[in-house]
Amino acid sequence: MTYFVMFCTTLTRQAVGFVPSLPPTSRLGAVKKLKAHIVHNVKNKQNMMRSSSSSSSSLMMAQQRQYNNMVPLRRTTAREMSSSTILSQEEEAATLASAEILNGDNGSSDISVIRRTTAIVMSMAIKRVIPGAVRVGSLGPNWINDGFFCDFTHQINDDAGENGEDIRHRIKREMDEIISSGTPIMSESISLEEAQQMAGDDKILLQRLNDAMTMTKEDDSSLSSISICRVGDDWWDICENNSDSSSQSLFLGDTSQLDPNALALTSVCWPTNNEDEDGESDESFLPVQRFVATAWETESDLLEYKTVADKAQVTVKKFGELVSWGLGSLNELEYTCPCCTSIEQLESFGLGPTTRPGARGGMTQMLPLRTDKTRLTEESGPKIEDASARPSHRLASKFVPTKNPEWLRERETTYDAIRKRREAELDAKPKIPIEVTLPDGTVLGLDHNLTSWTSTPYDVAMCISEGLANIAIVARVGHTSRVGQTDKDAVVPGDGIQYNYGSDDDDKNNNSKKEKGELWDLTRPLEGNCNIEILKFDSDDDAGKAVFWHSSAHILGQSLEHNYGALLTIGPPIAGGFYYDAYMGDGEGLSESQLGEIDDEFRKSVKRKEKFERLVVTKEEALDLFSYSPFKTALIAAKVPDGTRTTVYRNGDLIDLCMGPHVPHTGKIKAFKMLRCSAAQWLGDAKNDQLQRVYGVSYPNKKLLKTHIANLEAAKERDHRRLGVQQKLFMFHKLSPGSAFFLPHGTIVYNTLSEFIRTQYRKRGYSEVITPNIFNLKLWEQSGHAKHYKDDMFTFEVEGEEWGMKPMNCPAHCLMFASTTRSYRELPMRIADFGVLHRNEQSGALGGLTRVRRFQQDDAHIFCQEDQIQEEVVECLEFMKFVYQTFGMSYKLELSTRPAKALGEKVLWDRAETALAAAMDQFVGEGNWKENPGDGAFYGPKIDIKVMDAMDRIHQCATIQLDFQLPIRFDLRYRKKGGVNGENQSDVNGNVHANGDATNGAVTVETTVNGVNGEKEFDEGSVEVLPPDFARPVMVHRAMLGSVERMFAVLLEHYGGKWPFWLSPRQALVVPVGMSFVPYGNRVKDRLLAAGFHVDIDDSTKSLKKKVRDGQIAQYNYIFVVGETEETNDSVNVRNRNNEQEGEKKMDDVIAEFKNLCETYQ
């Protein structure tokens, strides 16, 4: 009994916790005893008898499984429960001492006694509010920083219609009633036999007591009694004895000694799903719900604590890191909630948002946490549930364009009220000296008077030079330490914009070798010690340009509001400028003639040098702020979870949803021009509201703007859509949108590009294959694409099963590799495929050849040994170099390394990244490539190849990526050198079987259902360890052209329609000087065609000058004029498309020259 009491008194570990104060042998006995009481808080037998026998049976099965296996009820619950740090005795003492300091306690009342008593009252209230609730976990309250939690399991009534908010308030009201009753709290020891009599028909309690007696006998210990707590005559529970050898009580004498206004039930975790360890539904498996609270001596103590604790401790992430609940890519996310998160993650306990009508109060919903900080994409964000709903239908009246509408002033008034509340919070932030480290290692410290929550990056720039401060656009800040409660991870983007610049890589979960930091407003206070880089407009990574253009978009939005009362939607920066989409009614919309007045209003804002102000707002405040716009409120409702915050920015009277950052003031935008306007659709849905899109561009000076406008004019002339029509290369049709029809001359270019790559395949050891276009969806479930990519696939039903058009080739190549036993002698194996791919792109995203639904890639996959990675990557880079030098394009290389949310062992990633880095050093030399920390794919690091065209535009077409995961998913293996001979691969739990004896080499793909809603999910745990003779290959994804369609468009614009001879669809035009020489002209044409060249003849009655001119406009490389002399001499008179005459040449010489041009790719 002594050891049992000692164990209970710690109150600091779960059932399998470590108790340092006990010797090992005694500790083992104590653990066994504690196992019998792992579910320890029970209702009074009269209350428990009301529970149905089926409910009791289910509870017993769940609890029996729990304390027999010593694991929580479910893997999700296990992760949540184990992540909650249960403090040791020393930690508990330190925490309580800290709490007493905060509480201002002078020893009149021990805060731990108050909180133990509160835990008893809370447990009693929970059991009254939730019939059948049974305590799980440790015997007492589980201490966390500034509070405690208790776990309960119970049957969930799906028809009850209650959420965590309702339960939380009901429990608090019940607690208040118990406290006001002044009920005495007493403890006493009773024998196990007496406890069995008190349990009566309570099967759950009886089972636990019987287990305790059984374990006592097995362990030959002296446990014969237990301590119980009585709250009046109506309630009792197993607890600590209130009279130990010390003079201090463990809980108060009666409930009235608690101040109900000094208690807060802060969070209620949502119950988890009832799935067993294999993911199958199990009705006997009950969920665990966690109740978190804090307690203080007086109400003033609680209020004081609120000022130093988080005002809204919630788990929130940025747009692109959220998912539509139940529909997103869940395997990339970790789930956590504030009441289930460890102290290391929470940092302080927090009390949740202030309760207000319509708010969720302190109850915090479980939110997904994406631990990596990779770039955000539209696809990874939550979707507005009803994409077909037209926000304009929620307007109180029909939209009428109005200058300076009344809601502008109403919005400002609301903003000012919110800002006052935030200013009070900022004033309370701790102001202490900080150190700032510059990129060259210089540290700015005390001598520069830099202070947390006061000094800004602009102040840092001024410390360097006033000139730098004047031209700075934004800063990149990586905090090494933060002071007080910060904004980090405290706001959710609600603007719906895809941000492709910057990185918040100073997260402690990021394992990349370098940290980029977070883009930070120059005027935003620093939150502690940090590394800082001041960025200008022309920074290497274009972050400065993106911020500059994003700020310009806000000024454009302000102009649209002032001129037309437009309802803004989104306004992002894009490559080469910015745009804003706005709703302006269902009329004719904007015309090019109105761009001038938009420019004028833009200019006024620039002259006023209006500051950009950042303000954090709650979801409710944001909805209030933008109540006039159903478009903004739809974004807020979809992107910002309840109980969280987002940010808005203000410049002048424009207030807009935005994550920022921005330039310091509008005066930075010195040169600008509105370029064009067009129609767009809300959410890219043609059936939705029509929006007006205005494009613009801006620069820090007029010279840069002038150069850009000139380049735009050149680009307009080179637009592949325009040239494609002029040269009759391709067309599109509404009956197959997104699928190009390549006309005869366009097909020549397409096939020449493909043959260009095929020729290199033959020289470089690739084997070309052909794979099916359609597959049973089981293949994509096995590869993982179905879970992440299904919405972008064309799927259909065949004989009761779901099939899909392939969007990529890699899974099919894995099947080929797995079709027979492979040896190390076959590696590296290079498989190439020009198979047709289909992706279900949204109609609003389609654009010429650059974004299509049907396309082909010069796709190839290399299966190699790990020690072959460097050699293969260097060969791929050499291949890439040859291709783009042939095209006359330059390139840059970037290594994207392990993201925080990466699959596979870090040591394997490190070796792979080292191999890639060594390959790049070998290829271009050390220091001639750039690293993108944390920007690799989740399945492996990659080399991003950025090529520049004739107009210095950047295109990313080629790629080289390592993949560790598909070989695992498809159980790919090869026999290592020295392995024992054998015919068949070993079976790996039924996921993929390679049958070497099968006559057709077929591979059977089987999957198991582990996901939600019947979705099939790959279970890595099902893959067994490889036999000693086998190893996994590394898979290298590589493409030189990428999409042939996209490369077609890039090259057409790069060359401006003037194809080089080897690639040209019009290599020569034969022009007879008269009709009598047409027969000779046809003989010349036929001879050239027979030699493999693309030749046409103009046998029309047009004049010679007209024929030559038409040939030059059509971009024929050469024009052959033939007449009597040429016929006599078996020659042609040559002139090129630049109208330069090369004179008469023999046909044999022409053919030889043409062959040389093709062979040398000129």
Short mmCIF file of C-alpha atoms in Angstrom, two decimals, residues 84 118-119 122 126 141-152 168 171-172 175 263-270 289-295 305 313 337-341 346 348-352 362-364:
data_model
loop_
_atom_site.label_atom_id
_atom_site.label_comp_id
_atom_site.label_asym_id
_atom_site.label_seq_id
_atom_site.Cartn_x
_atom_site.Cartn_y
_atom_site.Cartn_z
CA SER A 84 1.14 15.83 -24.13
CA THR A 118 -10.80 21.99 -9.39
CA ALA A 119 -9.95 18.72 -11.14
CA MET A 122 -14.52 19.26 -13.10
CA ILE A 126 -18.23 16.04 -16.63
CA PRO A 141 -4.92 15.77 -13.04
CA ASN A 142 -2.18 15.72 -15.66
CA TRP A 143 -0.11 18.83 -15.14
CA ILE A 144 0.80 21.02 -18.05
CA ASN A 145 2.16 24.54 -18.02
CA ASP A 146 -0.27 26.81 -16.08
CA GLY A 147 -3.01 24.21 -15.93
CA PHE A 148 -4.03 20.58 -16.17
CA PHE A 149 -6.10 18.20 -18.25
CA CYS A 150 -8.22 15.11 -17.68
CA ASP A 151 -9.11 12.49 -20.30
CA PHE A 152 -12.49 10.75 -20.47
CA ARG A 168 -17.73 23.23 -22.43
CA ILE A 171 -19.65 21.64 -17.77
CA LYS A 172 -18.64 25.10 -16.53
CA MET A 175 -18.98 23.29 -11.90
CA LEU A 263 -11.52 28.94 -13.10
CA ALA A 264 -11.51 28.44 -16.85
CA LEU A 265 -12.30 25.32 -18.82
CA THR A 266 -10.16 26.35 -21.74
CA SER A 267 -10.37 23.60 -24.35
CA VAL A 268 -12.28 20.50 -25.27
CA CYS A 269 -10.66 18.19 -27.81
CA TRP A 270 -12.96 16.70 -30.38
CA GLN A 289 -12.00 13.37 -25.17
CA ARG A 290 -9.63 15.72 -23.39
CA PHE A 291 -10.77 18.53 -21.08
CA VAL A 292 -8.20 21.21 -20.31
CA ALA A 293 -8.52 23.81 -17.57
CA THR A 294 -6.69 26.31 -15.46
CA ALA A 295 -7.48 27.50 -11.94
CA TYR A 305 -2.63 35.49 -16.19
CA GLN A 313 -3.71 29.87 -28.24
CA CYS A 337 -4.87 20.50 -31.12
CA PRO A 338 -3.93 22.90 -28.33
CA CYS A 339 -5.33 20.67 -25.65
CA CYS A 340 -3.38 17.67 -26.98
CA THR A 341 -0.09 19.37 -27.78
CA LEU A 346 2.48 25.21 -26.84
CA SER A 348 2.43 28.62 -22.78
CA PHE A 349 -0.94 27.25 -21.87
CA GLY A 350 -3.22 29.94 -23.28
CA LEU A 351 -6.88 30.55 -22.76
CA GLY A 352 -8.36 30.66 -26.24
CA GLY A 362 -12.10 28.99 -25.86
CA MET A 363 -12.95 25.68 -27.50
CA THR A 364 -10.39 24.97 -30.15
#
